[in-house]
């Protein structure tokens, strides 16, 4: 469900010009600080204007703590005026208010750090590192302060972290030396005194340190090394949500000089895990349940407290949890999701396809509305509350300052927004089953895994039951934690239920056991399948369809989350979108200093594996034809090559120009756009660069590029690269000048290409590089394939090459059944769909001969449009008898389909006659028409 914004028409009463006068808090400020209010310059408060006002207050003789408190009063009064006075359309946007409060907190904390540090230095000297540098302490803002979303009467959640242990330098008299830990503990107290103590001027901010490691029992300040150790040994799941929005907010000097960036190296791996992390669902459920239980206790006997716009059902907290859950689950693999502000995060998860755009927009509107209501509640008396007031006049004032004529339309919109938020939150946490059979196992207490394995149901199919029985004593199963055994039991029960219903096959059920078993230590995958029943069901269908997907999924298990997308089967690969997403991902990594080479290698591999898997899922569901699968896999390879080329060049140490004058030429299946799963890439590298350094630079570049494509990392590899078709083959240079490539192909000089290399040129294609090189390559290719040739000699060479290929791939014979008293006799050869007479290779060699012998007279044969299209063009041109080209094209398509399906099932590509007899005959007719008719 989504909610459109409610239009405020002229029938709604806008707040009057003095709406701020109603605030009892504002009334107190104006009575007490009338003389100081002009010190804050006009307009929205920003850090510069607040600093000027603070300086003026200090110049009047106020102590720092008092000046900061008075400054807060001035800022608050200004924000009430900007937010509530005038018409609704002219009021300050939410971002203006939250930015002002955030910058006030940052300014106050920076001032407090400077003043407290100066005082402590006089007593103990500066805190020092073992290297003789001054040790630094950072104030880490959590929650809304970290996200720059601070509300007008919020406390600030802080954690104090210092970079290194050591001792202070002591006073000039040699006394006062203490440890850095003690120094910073004193400073934490001093900062609290300057900021949090209530005085005659109130406080600057309420300060909460409960989020620090070990909570209120932990030290006030912690070293960076101790924080890292805590994250690794004791960090809890809910703390990852807290640290998601963490940011060093003071001292300003540390933020500006970049030294505070050292904290990122510890925080990012803790918050964002390497793999998709569905374990956090349970953690968030527990945290949210605790919050609701606490809210229920507060409301006991006080029903008015149920109208809490932050903590109650459908409140601000549920919007924050919704987006943070998606960020934490996927942020490790998708760094572009790592952002602190809630509204920005909503848009990012929508762009990533994790949420409908209209849902993200509706949640953003709800967030803006609820935050504005929250502020007005707090404007009344400067109380840290989020509960709607019970006084009718207070409620009417809130409604009017939001542009409503009375409370009824206001409360109606409030309820609408809260219902939307609650619905989306419940849906995310599995409040409603989202697929057939899920409701049966989603909530009831599951059977213990041990009991389940001991009492394997006789109703289950034998193969499934037998395979499952092996888990009774399996070390990985026995080593699982209790919660993981519960998850595993629930998955088994759900699989068995679907198996009994006939939703999935027994083969699929057995294969999922084989798939899960090696991954049991990665418990997040159990959580993923349990949290996403639709993924579990689709995975079973996929595993039941063919063998090869199971092997691929075992190598790249993280890709199964792709099955969660409802759009999966409706889409096709989009190279531009793929490249754009990866560039955004790289930019996000660069912003946090994580764009090292290994991270980039893994980023490419994860993205490639995910796209291969998407294509595989569409293939097995019958959404794509074999030709469309090849098109999408080819387009994916091109996109990966483009990105890898760009990234490698940018990281090449000895590059001599911003853009390489370089090109990649594709041959074979890549050139013909016929890639299959796991196909290697036949490519040739050329350059056109007069710089004297060019040969050395491009040689280093190509070596790096091939390494990036082929090296195995923790995420696997990308492609096998075959460069044997370069000039002089494996004995030639890895990259050659375009001029040398042209001379070789056009038979100029003593070093020239062989006929089989010209056969390969029929399928060659300019893949990437400068457009001027593209045009020149197309000219070279056309010159080669249209060159005058001795037809008979060409025919003999191609036929001889075909025989060599056939001899290299012998076909096994089928033995006839043994007669009584006799020995078995040879009956016939099996038919190999690729290498046998009448197979795919025959069709490919026939097309190559037609192109090389006839394209000079028939321009329609020059385009690299694939074997099927060229066969049809050849028949249309009269080069083949009527029907021969069409039948051969249809046969070639069917043989490709059979080969493709056999490889997916990891079966031989050889069949027993008379299977495919018609297709074989059609290709043999093509062979005779092409080669025998010219003898």
Tab-separated table of C-alpha atoms in Angstrom, residues 294 618 649 682 830:
chain	number	residue	atom	x	y	z
A	294	UNK	CA	8.634	-1.075	26.658
A	618	UNK	CA	15.459	-16.994	-16.885
A	649	UNK	CA	44.014	1.694	-17.128
A	682	UNK	CA	38.934	-15.328	-27.829
A	830	UNK	CA	26.896	-41.988	-31.842
